[in-house]
Amino acid sequence: MELRFLGIGLFLSVLSLPGWARLLTVGTDGSFATLREALARAHPGDTVRLQPGIYRERELEIQVPLLLEGLPGAVLDAEGTGEILRIHASGTTVRGLILRRSGISFLRDNAAIRVENATDCRIERNQVQECFFGIYLANAARCTVTSNSILGNARREATSGNGIHLWHCRDILIRANSIARHRDGIYFEFVRHATVDSNHSEHNLRYGLHFMFSDSCLYRANLFRHNGAGVAVMYSRTILMEQNHFEHNWGAASFGLLLKDIARSRIRRNVFLSNTVALYMEGCSATLVDSNRFLSNGWALRLLASSVDNTLTANSFVANTIDVATNSTTSANTFRHNYWSRYRGYDLDRNGHGDVPFYPVSAFALVSERYPAVLVLLRSFLVELWDLAERVFPVLTPKALVDPAPLMEPPG
Amino acid sequence: MRGTLWVLWEFQLRNALRSRWVLLYGGGLLLLTALLFRFGGTAEQVVVSLLNVVLLLVPLVALLYGVLGISSAREFLELMLAQPLQRQELFWGTFGGMALPLLLLPPLSIGIPWLVFAGGRWELLLTLSLGSMVLSLIGAAAGVAFALRWEERLYAIGVAFGFWFALTILYDGFILWAGIALRDYPIEHGLLLALVLNPVDLVRVATLLQLDAAALLGYTGAALERFAGSTLGILLAAGALALWCVLPLWLALRGFLRKDF
């Protein structure tokens, strides 16, 4: 008797084991006509496969861990209202889908794919087109978002959302995605230990990357280009940004990289090319900025007086209109062994370091920081004459902000 | 009628082409541009380096050329005035022949190396060429007016230097002072107007706008960009430049017509 019960019990539990995963196909010659039905019938560990075709569905929920994959040409279209796919089950994978037109809303952040209160999810190789928000992770952990292409059609900030949006997450990997034409390309708030690697974020209305209150994150080898205001990084500690490219963020309020209240972080081996302001530091402390290249920017570095104990070393500053601007005549930051294309000193002992100190803040940079209206005199003869005179007889130039031993050749 | 004008032009042109100054001026600019391209690199960088040369050198050369041209052509003018010629015709003939090489030299000396080395960014060349031509015209006409007004050659040269100094340096010093002293007031539009009223600043800002540098100019730059794109802005700038071309010319012509040689 007892044995028979045991047998039935065993049989039933084996049925629900992942090893018995089924394949559910959705499509005209599949077993389900709509994805909604398939998701309702799915058991944990099943694979739901979407055949090519356009599925006009929205507000889909994944409640059990499964693999949802789209064959090439499988499109989920929300037709401009509501959200498309919500994942509540840990361990879900979504890949190969084309998701279109989640609805613009002033009340809800309608995303193409939302992961909420779940862990260990994978969002891979999807195409998100003309959605309000793209991929939205809220209260998620140990998830990966890789190789997705997210293309919006943002026109105004108020009616557009973010490409990849993370809120209150831990241990997330975001790799090799390309995001364009959203409000912010990648947005982080309250995220810990995330890695953002090899993504392209360009032509976004506001920021290519925007994060706040997100400590201990790593940003490596990303490209941020042609974004309305560049990249803004605020209120975070122990972050590492390396080998990223910040390019062509050009406009009256654009920054290559804006750092506000950043502490104990490292910015290394990045390239800043043609930005209005390449690196802006406000309220930063104990941060090491090294081995970066600043090329052809308006301002290479704007260092506000509220930044202290930062070190800038082995950077190269080449052909920038203004190398360093500051609003203070004193400086609590260290400049050492940088390369400045403006430097005219000599190196008698041939140790690679110039024998004459370099003062990177010109008189005009200092005055125009305090009285922005005089910037209209940029490149006028008067200003060039003045800067020349300052170089020979410094009167206004801050003495404390000095590179005592600048490099003679660009590093690397 | 037309024959006389042509004869005068041709005579002045021959004179100018024989002059070592013209050769030095044109050749110097050409050499400088070529060297900048050779060692400087991109068209943008060359324009930045050339900008102050054009803004300073071109009006100065034109002014001195105007003053010296008239005072050294004195005997010739007196001889011509004895002929049955209209004064107006004589003025246009003399001035035209004098100003033409001056107007054409900077665009040519910059344009030829540009053609060889840059092969692009033509709008920058156009801005720089038009700017230098306008500055040449203003300088030459003002120089002639000064030379006709003040008989003493040294005095006229002194006035020309003063005029040049005021346009290129004093004026910007005034803007600098205004930007600092009136910082608490919304002076952006006032500064814009001030920039438009000085041809040297106008050419500089027009070139900077071409170089994408408007974003660097802060609030005034933003206002400037909107202003430069607007019909009103273009009309105002063109009007100011036209006025700057016409006014010294008119003064020179009036001086010439009224002068008792």
XYZ file of C-alpha atoms in Angstrom:
673
model
C 0.000 0.000 0.000
C 2.554 2.483 1.183
C 4.877 1.478 -1.570
C 2.226 2.165 -4.189
C 1.613 5.617 -2.799
C 5.327 6.188 -2.846
C 5.464 5.094 -6.444
C 2.695 7.454 -7.522
C 4.265 10.272 -5.545
C 7.619 9.647 -7.208
C 6.018 9.529 -10.635
C 4.216 12.820 -10.074
C 7.287 14.603 -8.770
C 9.392 13.363 -11.704
C 6.804 14.851 -14.076
C 7.357 18.306 -12.659
C 11.155 18.075 -12.648
C 13.127 20.313 -15.046
C 14.465 17.246 -16.807
C 11.012 16.723 -18.218
C 11.052 20.107 -19.877
C 8.646 20.380 -22.767
C 8.811 22.441 -25.907
C 5.814 24.704 -26.486
C 5.656 26.288 -29.907
C 3.602 29.353 -30.644
C 2.562 30.277 -34.170
C 0.288 29.351 -37.025
C 1.579 25.769 -37.168
C 2.514 25.568 -33.491
C 0.495 24.187 -30.621
C -0.559 27.644 -29.391
C -1.887 30.609 -31.339
C -0.867 33.228 -28.788
C 2.081 33.575 -26.487
C -0.266 34.361 -23.611
C -1.819 30.861 -23.754
C 1.569 29.196 -23.964
C 2.889 31.139 -20.968
C -0.215 30.212 -18.966
C 0.343 26.507 -19.657
C 4.089 26.479 -19.200
C 5.733 24.569 -16.370
C 9.061 25.460 -14.826
C 11.919 24.625 -17.165
C 9.850 24.549 -20.350
C 10.952 26.127 -23.571
C 8.479 28.425 -25.290
C 9.417 28.995 -28.908
C 7.902 31.744 -30.992
C 7.648 31.034 -34.699
C 8.159 33.884 -37.184
C 5.219 36.254 -37.394
C 3.762 39.300 -35.755
C 2.070 38.724 -32.393
C -0.012 41.690 -31.296
C 0.139 41.015 -27.560
C 0.894 43.032 -24.474
C 1.060 42.732 -20.663
C 2.495 39.213 -20.863
C 3.626 37.686 -17.566
C 6.249 35.027 -16.979
C 5.517 33.448 -13.593
C 7.625 30.268 -13.856
C 11.262 29.968 -14.866
C 11.458 29.087 -18.537
C 13.307 29.749 -21.741
C 11.449 32.037 -24.126
C 13.040 32.216 -27.509
C 12.046 33.780 -30.798
C 12.958 32.323 -34.165
C 14.212 34.970 -36.608
C 11.256 37.173 -37.564
C 9.213 36.607 -34.418
C 7.804 40.000 -33.421
C 5.868 41.008 -30.308
C 4.041 44.240 -31.026
C 2.239 46.177 -28.279
C 0.934 48.688 -30.820
C 1.759 51.671 -28.674
C -0.111 50.826 -25.467
C 1.017 49.123 -22.294
C 3.983 46.959 -21.461
C 5.084 43.894 -23.432
C 6.785 41.301 -21.242
C 7.106 41.075 -17.463
C 9.362 38.500 -15.820
C 8.623 37.575 -12.221
C 10.336 34.166 -12.155
C 13.975 33.762 -11.239
C 16.065 31.866 -13.759
C 14.135 32.939 -16.848
C 15.887 33.433 -20.160
C 14.479 35.550 -22.981
C 16.311 35.552 -26.266
C 15.984 36.296 -29.954
C 12.762 38.274 -29.759
C 11.848 41.408 -31.618
C 9.816 43.665 -29.324
C 8.033 46.636 -30.717
C 6.166 49.731 -29.544
C 5.511 49.615 -25.811
C 3.223 52.479 -24.858
C 4.286 55.968 -23.878
C 2.770 56.803 -20.523
C 3.176 59.532 -17.955
C 2.121 57.198 -15.148
C 3.875 53.903 -15.867
C 7.317 53.107 -17.189
C 6.124 50.735 -19.904
C 9.066 48.578 -20.917
C 9.684 46.032 -23.641
C 11.042 43.570 -21.083
C 10.709 44.124 -17.351
C 12.385 41.914 -14.759
C 10.900 42.487 -11.346
C 11.807 40.863 -8.031
C 13.716 38.069 -9.753
C 17.243 36.712 -9.904
C 19.421 34.821 -12.390
C 17.610 35.985 -15.513
C 19.207 36.322 -18.932
C 18.070 38.759 -21.599
C 20.000 37.995 -24.776
C 20.065 38.955 -28.456
C 16.708 40.723 -28.511
C 15.811 43.675 -30.657
C 13.791 46.391 -28.999
C 12.279 48.850 -31.438
C 10.478 52.119 -30.757
C 9.634 51.267 -27.177
C 9.067 53.729 -24.350
C 11.485 51.976 -21.977
C 13.679 49.167 -23.309
C 14.928 46.626 -20.768
C 13.885 47.431 -17.216
C 15.328 45.645 -14.196
C 13.764 46.442 -10.849
C 14.883 44.748 -7.640
C 16.768 42.087 -9.571
C 20.063 40.307 -8.913
C 22.610 38.190 -10.785
C 21.056 38.910 -14.180
C 22.802 39.377 -17.515
C 21.698 41.636 -20.344
C 23.820 40.868 -23.389
C 23.921 41.571 -27.120
C 20.573 43.319 -27.342
C 19.913 46.110 -29.773
C 17.654 48.814 -28.441
C 16.573 51.505 -30.847
C 14.049 54.130 -29.825
C 12.589 57.111 -31.569
C 12.793 59.648 -28.774
C 11.988 63.202 -29.716
C 11.258 64.930 -26.418
C 12.569 64.089 -22.965
C 9.109 64.058 -21.405
C 7.748 61.447 -23.807
C 10.723 59.117 -23.907
C 12.215 56.504 -21.612
C 15.557 54.863 -20.990
C 17.195 52.114 -23.063
C 18.415 49.924 -20.197
C 17.024 50.938 -16.831
C 18.209 49.438 -13.547
C 16.632 50.245 -10.227
C 17.757 48.659 -6.996
C 19.778 45.776 -8.454
C 22.873 43.786 -7.544
C 25.459 41.840 -9.538
C 24.224 42.639 -13.019
C 26.238 42.190 -16.197
C 25.399 44.451 -19.144
C 27.516 43.545 -22.131
C 27.692 44.268 -25.853
C 24.340 45.985 -26.181
C 23.767 48.845 -28.541
C 21.358 51.542 -27.504
C 20.305 54.576 -29.492
C 17.681 57.285 -29.550
C 16.241 56.924 -26.065
C 16.193 59.468 -23.243
C 19.121 57.958 -21.316
C 20.984 55.066 -22.924
C 21.781 53.240 -19.682
C 20.299 54.382 -16.389
C 21.305 53.107 -12.923
C 19.878 53.996 -9.565
C 20.745 52.107 -6.357
C 22.771 49.423 -8.095
C 25.695 47.535 -6.543
C 28.419 45.526 -8.235
C 27.298 45.881 -11.804
C 29.558 45.499 -14.812
C 28.876 47.523 -17.938
C 31.110 46.242 -20.684
C 31.510 46.920 -24.417
C 28.180 48.642 -24.988
C 27.466 51.337 -27.553
C 25.229 54.153 -26.445
C 24.676 56.961 -28.898
C 22.266 59.634 -30.118
C 20.311 59.608 -26.882
C 18.408 62.755 -25.976
C 19.937 63.202 -22.568
C 22.703 60.954 -21.258
C 24.512 58.024 -22.817
C 24.989 56.650 -19.324
C 23.408 58.054 -16.200
C 23.884 56.602 -12.781
C 23.318 57.660 -9.233
C 23.802 56.024 -5.837
C 25.457 53.044 -7.479
C 28.655 52.006 -5.728
C 31.297 49.498 -6.742
C 30.382 49.288 -10.405
C 32.730 48.673 -13.302
C 32.436 50.388 -16.683
C 34.791 49.105 -19.321
C 35.308 49.599 -23.061
C 31.988 51.287 -23.760
C 31.397 53.873 -26.438
C 29.322 56.940 -25.605
C 28.859 59.142 -28.615
C 26.651 62.016 -29.811
C 24.519 62.060 -26.678
C 22.661 65.238 -25.765
C 24.436 65.759 -22.467
C 27.092 63.014 -22.484
C 27.551 60.805 -19.426
C 26.630 61.774 -15.868
C 27.807 59.873 -12.838
C 26.667 61.029 -9.413
C 26.717 60.211 -5.707
C 28.670 56.958 -5.955
C 31.811 55.432 -4.469
C 34.478 52.986 -5.549
C 33.665 52.862 -9.215
C 36.118 51.989 -11.950
C 35.756 53.394 -15.448
C 38.333 52.258 -17.939
C 38.964 52.145 -21.670
C 35.706 53.878 -22.474
C 35.343 56.297 -25.351
C 33.502 59.558 -24.808
C 33.118 61.207 -28.187
C 31.348 64.107 -29.863
C 29.116 65.158 -27.012
C 28.836 68.677 -28.272
C 26.446 71.389 -27.151
C 26.068 74.230 -24.687
C 25.350 71.825 -21.803
C 27.219 68.708 -22.911
C 29.838 66.756 -21.037
C 31.993 63.830 -22.017
C 31.890 62.644 -18.418
C 30.301 64.553 -15.571
C 31.343 63.428 -12.102
C 29.413 64.766 -9.154
C 30.081 63.598 -5.596
C 32.211 60.648 -6.565
C 34.667 59.241 -4.042
C 37.504 56.710 -4.011
C 37.117 55.850 -7.668
C 39.383 55.416 -10.631
C 39.080 56.803 -14.141
C 41.758 55.302 -16.336
C 42.726 54.787 -19.949
C 39.620 56.455 -21.374
C 39.580 58.519 -24.534
C 37.783 61.872 -24.596
C 37.413 63.226 -28.111
C 35.627 66.400 -29.227
C 33.418 67.079 -26.233
C 32.401 70.541 -25.103
C 33.590 69.642 -21.597
C 35.501 66.351 -21.553
C 35.694 65.731 -17.805
C 33.776 67.749 -15.238
C 34.513 67.104 -11.570
C 32.357 68.556 -8.842
C 32.566 67.408 -5.237
C 34.876 64.513 -6.088
C 37.412 63.182 -3.648
C 40.220 60.655 -3.480
C 39.760 59.706 -7.112
C 42.613 58.730 -9.378
C 42.393 59.969 -12.956
C 45.222 58.420 -14.909
C 46.358 57.500 -18.408
C 43.395 59.117 -20.130
C 43.642 60.918 -23.444
C 41.936 64.268 -23.928
C 41.851 65.220 -27.603
C 40.332 68.294 -29.260
C 37.836 69.135 -26.546
C 36.527 72.578 -25.657
C 37.468 72.195 -22.016
C 39.521 69.087 -21.278
C 38.971 69.319 -17.531
C 36.729 71.476 -15.415
C 37.765 70.993 -11.846
C 35.548 72.732 -9.337
C 36.854 73.908 -5.994
C 34.676 71.364 -4.188
C 36.891 68.546 -5.504
C 39.729 67.589 -3.188
C 42.477 65.005 -2.905
C 42.175 63.817 -6.475
C 45.243 62.817 -8.430
C 45.721 63.379 -12.149
C 48.673 61.609 -13.641
C 49.937 60.228 -16.951
C 47.063 61.815 -18.882
C 47.675 63.485 -22.192
C 46.036 66.779 -23.082
C 46.273 67.437 -26.797
C 44.774 70.287 -28.834
C 42.055 71.293 -26.390
C 40.772 74.855 -26.520
C 41.124 75.157 -22.737
C 43.093 72.469 -20.885
C 41.987 73.055 -17.316
C 39.460 75.474 -15.891
C 38.710 75.999 -12.230
C 36.777 78.464 -10.127
C 39.372 78.610 -7.403
C 42.817 80.139 -7.103
C 43.953 77.388 -4.766
C 43.961 73.700 -5.510
C 43.737 70.683 -3.271
C 44.404 68.228 -6.080
C 47.620 66.778 -7.394
C 48.775 67.026 -11.006
C 51.879 65.086 -11.878
C 53.563 63.687 -14.981
C 50.847 64.585 -17.469
C 51.521 65.392 -21.095
C 50.367 68.844 -22.240
C 50.608 69.742 -25.910
C 50.779 73.405 -24.817
C 53.895 72.827 -22.726
C 56.946 74.706 -23.988
C 59.519 73.641 -21.391
C 62.742 71.696 -21.847
C 64.297 68.581 -20.395
C 68.025 69.075 -19.869
C 68.688 65.868 -17.933
C 66.714 63.826 -20.441
C 64.668 61.920 -17.864
C 61.478 62.387 -19.864
C 60.067 64.980 -17.475
C 60.230 68.692 -18.199
C 62.428 70.793 -15.930
C 60.017 73.730 -15.916
C 56.659 73.370 -14.148
C 53.487 73.799 -16.205
C 50.520 75.863 -15.045
C 47.561 74.396 -16.937
C 44.992 77.043 -15.971
C 45.360 80.072 -18.228
C 44.322 83.527 -17.099
C 41.472 83.567 -19.598
C 40.241 80.151 -18.394
C 40.116 81.464 -14.840
C 38.374 84.729 -15.701
C 35.885 83.150 -18.100
C 34.954 80.574 -15.437
C 33.932 83.432 -13.147
C 32.470 85.724 -15.798
C 31.137 83.462 -18.573
C 30.075 86.411 -20.728
C 33.700 87.188 -21.633
C 33.937 83.816 -23.413
C 32.886 85.621 -26.596
C 36.460 86.883 -26.739
C 37.764 83.353 -27.287
C 40.665 83.329 -29.777
C 40.746 87.091 -30.026
C 44.142 88.728 -30.224
C 43.657 90.447 -26.893
C 43.133 87.132 -25.120
C 46.097 85.436 -26.808
C 48.263 88.399 -25.868
C 47.007 88.257 -22.312
C 47.677 84.529 -21.974
C 51.157 85.048 -23.366
C 51.802 87.839 -20.895
C 50.506 85.646 -18.049
C 52.861 82.887 -19.063
C 55.829 85.237 -18.822
C 54.716 87.199 -15.734
C 51.993 85.242 -13.920
C 49.640 87.479 -11.986
C 46.280 85.721 -11.975
C 47.353 82.166 -12.801
C 46.801 79.919 -9.754
C 50.220 78.936 -8.450
C 48.918 75.937 -6.533
C 47.485 74.216 -9.596
C 50.697 73.097 -11.196
C 52.173 70.085 -12.881
C 55.707 70.235 -11.485
C 57.146 67.672 -13.866
C 55.102 67.367 -17.074
C 55.918 64.654 -19.579
C 57.846 65.623 -22.701
C 56.176 62.962 -24.860
C 52.620 61.598 -24.669
C 52.545 58.392 -22.589
C 51.988 55.066 -24.283
C 33.883 106.637 -70.316
C 34.551 102.993 -69.655
C 37.818 103.206 -71.467
C 39.336 105.650 -69.008
C 38.362 103.529 -66.016
C 40.013 100.517 -67.606
C 43.152 102.439 -68.411
C 43.403 103.689 -64.829
C 42.788 100.204 -63.414
C 45.338 98.661 -65.655
C 47.927 101.283 -64.767
C 47.362 100.822 -61.024
C 47.405 97.044 -61.334
C 50.708 97.095 -63.200
C 52.060 99.390 -60.510
C 50.857 97.089 -57.759
C 52.259 93.958 -59.375
C 55.663 95.626 -59.694
C 55.606 96.538 -56.024
C 57.706 94.417 -53.696
C 55.186 94.906 -50.880
C 52.474 93.064 -52.692
C 54.807 90.193 -53.454
C 55.969 90.044 -49.847
C 52.416 90.180 -48.467
C 50.969 87.555 -50.793
C 54.034 85.336 -50.713
C 54.282 85.563 -46.932
C 50.662 84.561 -46.402
C 51.006 81.737 -48.927
C 54.155 80.413 -47.278
C 52.606 80.648 -43.805
C 49.455 78.781 -44.851
C 51.463 76.101 -46.615
C 53.731 75.648 -43.591
C 50.754 75.470 -41.229
C 49.208 72.781 -43.381
C 52.507 70.957 -43.678
C 53.158 70.910 -39.919
C 49.812 71.775 -38.374
C 47.607 69.137 -39.902
C 43.844 69.503 -40.282
C 41.970 72.399 -41.877
C 40.395 73.320 -38.513
C 43.761 73.678 -36.809
C 45.130 75.743 -39.685
C 42.124 78.050 -39.552
C 42.577 78.553 -35.820
C 46.218 79.495 -36.375
C 45.473 81.660 -39.409
C 42.550 83.426 -37.785
C 44.550 85.906 -35.754
C 46.964 86.527 -38.614
C 44.049 87.401 -40.866
C 42.281 89.471 -38.207
C 45.401 91.478 -37.394
C 47.556 91.583 -40.471
C 44.951 92.050 -43.177
C 43.345 95.268 -41.875
C 46.739 96.697 -40.937
C 48.266 96.039 -44.331
C 45.183 97.410 -46.057
C 45.173 100.567 -43.956
C 48.863 101.304 -44.562
C 48.479 100.425 -48.227
C 45.588 102.866 -48.509
C 47.438 105.708 -46.781
C 50.737 105.185 -48.608
C 49.053 104.494 -51.922
C 47.284 107.836 -52.007
C 50.173 109.906 -50.726
C 52.635 108.356 -53.159
C 50.214 108.701 -56.072
C 49.929 112.415 -55.432
C 51.863 113.609 -58.493
C 50.014 111.145 -60.675
C 46.668 112.329 -59.324
C 47.578 115.985 -59.876
C 48.541 115.183 -63.436
C 45.325 113.302 -64.026
C 43.244 116.080 -62.512
C 44.620 118.394 -65.162
C 43.048 116.134 -67.797
C 39.400 116.417 -68.884
C 38.248 113.663 -66.485
C 35.449 113.468 -63.989
C 36.718 113.308 -60.403
C 34.391 110.437 -59.579
C 35.777 108.411 -62.451
C 39.319 109.176 -61.409
C 38.562 108.081 -57.827
C 37.033 104.770 -58.801
C 39.808 104.127 -61.266
C 42.567 104.818 -58.786
C 40.955 103.180 -55.770
C 39.705 100.191 -57.749
C 43.131 99.485 -59.202
C 44.719 99.855 -55.789
C 42.223 97.806 -53.805
C 41.761 94.951 -56.255
C 45.103 93.175 -55.677
C 44.707 93.808 -51.953
C 41.296 92.172 -51.974
C 42.366 89.200 -54.044
C 45.700 88.402 -52.432
C 44.553 86.895 -49.087
C 41.940 84.535 -50.607
C 44.481 83.423 -53.221
C 47.356 82.974 -50.783
C 45.177 80.951 -48.437
C 43.170 79.248 -51.174
C 46.058 77.774 -53.162
C 47.620 75.844 -50.245
C 44.087 74.914 -49.169
C 43.444 73.413 -52.586
C 46.698 71.458 -52.395
C 46.603 70.258 -48.777
C 43.057 70.439 -47.398
C 40.738 69.483 -50.247
C 37.643 69.940 -48.074
C 35.903 72.161 -45.529
C 35.283 74.723 -48.269
C 32.858 76.675 -46.101
C 35.748 77.512 -43.760
C 37.836 78.788 -46.668
C 34.857 80.779 -47.892
C 34.306 82.411 -44.495
C 37.980 83.229 -44.129
C 38.218 84.554 -47.699
C 35.112 86.708 -47.493
C 36.199 87.962 -44.084
C 39.650 88.936 -45.293
C 38.184 90.627 -48.376
C 35.777 92.706 -46.305
C 38.529 93.649 -43.862
C 40.810 94.583 -46.781
C 38.158 96.762 -48.342
C 37.372 98.519 -45.067
C 41.075 99.019 -44.329
C 41.948 100.337 -47.794
C 38.994 102.728 -47.938
C 39.662 104.014 -44.421
C 43.363 104.420 -45.255
C 42.514 106.470 -48.360
C 40.065 108.584 -46.364
C 42.698 109.253 -43.712
C 45.341 110.157 -46.307
C 42.952 112.598 -47.973
C 41.883 114.150 -44.713
C 45.369 114.617 -43.276
C 47.953 115.888 -45.690
C 50.897 115.018 -43.428
C 51.762 111.439 -44.257
C 53.067 110.501 -40.808
C 49.975 111.931 -39.174
C 47.713 109.885 -41.449
C 49.736 106.744 -40.660
C 49.382 107.510 -36.971
C 45.608 107.820 -37.308
C 45.520 104.565 -39.276
C 47.445 102.765 -36.524
C 45.104 104.205 -33.928
C 42.084 103.038 -35.904
C 43.563 99.553 -36.269
C 44.440 99.380 -32.584
C 40.945 100.471 -31.582
C 39.258 97.864 -33.800
C 41.479 94.897 -32.941
C 42.443 95.411 -29.304
C 40.748 98.336 -27.548
C 37.296 97.238 -28.608
C 37.823 93.725 -27.206
C 39.244 95.257 -24.064
C 36.018 97.173 -23.712
C 33.995 93.973 -24.171
C 36.150 92.246 -21.547
C 35.570 95.118 -19.154
C 31.812 95.092 -19.834
C 31.639 91.305 -19.343
C 33.236 91.621 -15.917
C 31.791 94.903 -14.694
C 28.203 94.241 -15.793
C 28.166 90.570 -14.763
C 24.993 91.019 -12.692
C 22.983 92.182 -15.674
C 21.675 90.214 -18.655
C 24.256 91.566 -21.068
C 24.273 88.710 -23.582
C 22.295 90.583 -26.187
C 24.274 93.757 -25.661
C 27.487 91.813 -26.183
C 26.037 90.275 -29.325
C 25.281 93.690 -30.698
C 28.774 94.874 -29.757
C 30.288 91.918 -31.626
C 28.218 92.616 -34.725
C 29.231 96.274 -34.766
C 32.959 95.542 -35.041
C 33.925 93.892 -38.346
C 37.019 92.236 -36.847
C 34.964 90.591 -34.098
C 32.250 89.724 -36.583
C 34.689 87.844 -38.822
C 36.221 86.091 -35.802
C 32.863 84.975 -34.432
C 31.611 83.894 -37.856
C 34.683 81.679 -38.209
C 34.283 80.286 -34.687
C 30.671 79.396 -35.459
C 31.911 77.447 -38.487
C 34.376 75.652 -36.246
C 31.610 74.342 -33.931
C 33.052 76.482 -31.209
C 29.739 78.146 -30.427
C 29.128 75.595 -27.702
C 32.218 76.864 -25.925
C 30.963 80.394 -25.707
C 28.521 79.678 -22.914
C 25.168 81.407 -22.718
C 26.275 84.106 -25.103
C 27.320 81.362 -27.509
C 23.896 79.759 -27.304
C 22.273 83.129 -27.904
C 24.774 83.728 -30.662
C 24.033 80.467 -32.408
C 20.316 81.109 -32.361
C 20.928 84.680 -33.484
C 23.285 83.671 -36.306
C 20.749 81.135 -37.550
C 17.882 83.606 -37.519
C 16.965 85.817 -40.439
C 17.271 88.884 -38.249
C 20.779 87.880 -37.238
C 21.938 87.291 -40.789
C 20.353 90.520 -41.967
C 21.856 92.498 -39.096
C 25.324 91.030 -39.595
C 25.181 91.547 -43.358
C 23.833 95.067 -42.835
C 26.587 95.939 -40.379
C 29.255 94.594 -42.724
C 27.747 96.448 -45.693
C 27.665 99.636 -43.665
C 31.287 99.073 -42.716
C 32.205 98.706 -46.381
C 30.173 101.683 -47.557
C 30.968 104.195 -44.836
C 34.779 104.433 -45.264
C 34.336 104.292 -49.044
C 31.860 107.140 -48.935
C 34.186 109.141 -46.675
C 37.086 108.516 -49.049
C 35.009 109.484 -52.072
C 33.720 112.622 -50.397
C 37.228 113.583 -49.365
C 38.434 113.030 -52.891
C 35.657 115.050 -54.489
C 36.059 117.985 -52.131
C 39.808 118.051 -51.838
C 41.668 121.044 -53.170
C 44.786 119.305 -54.464
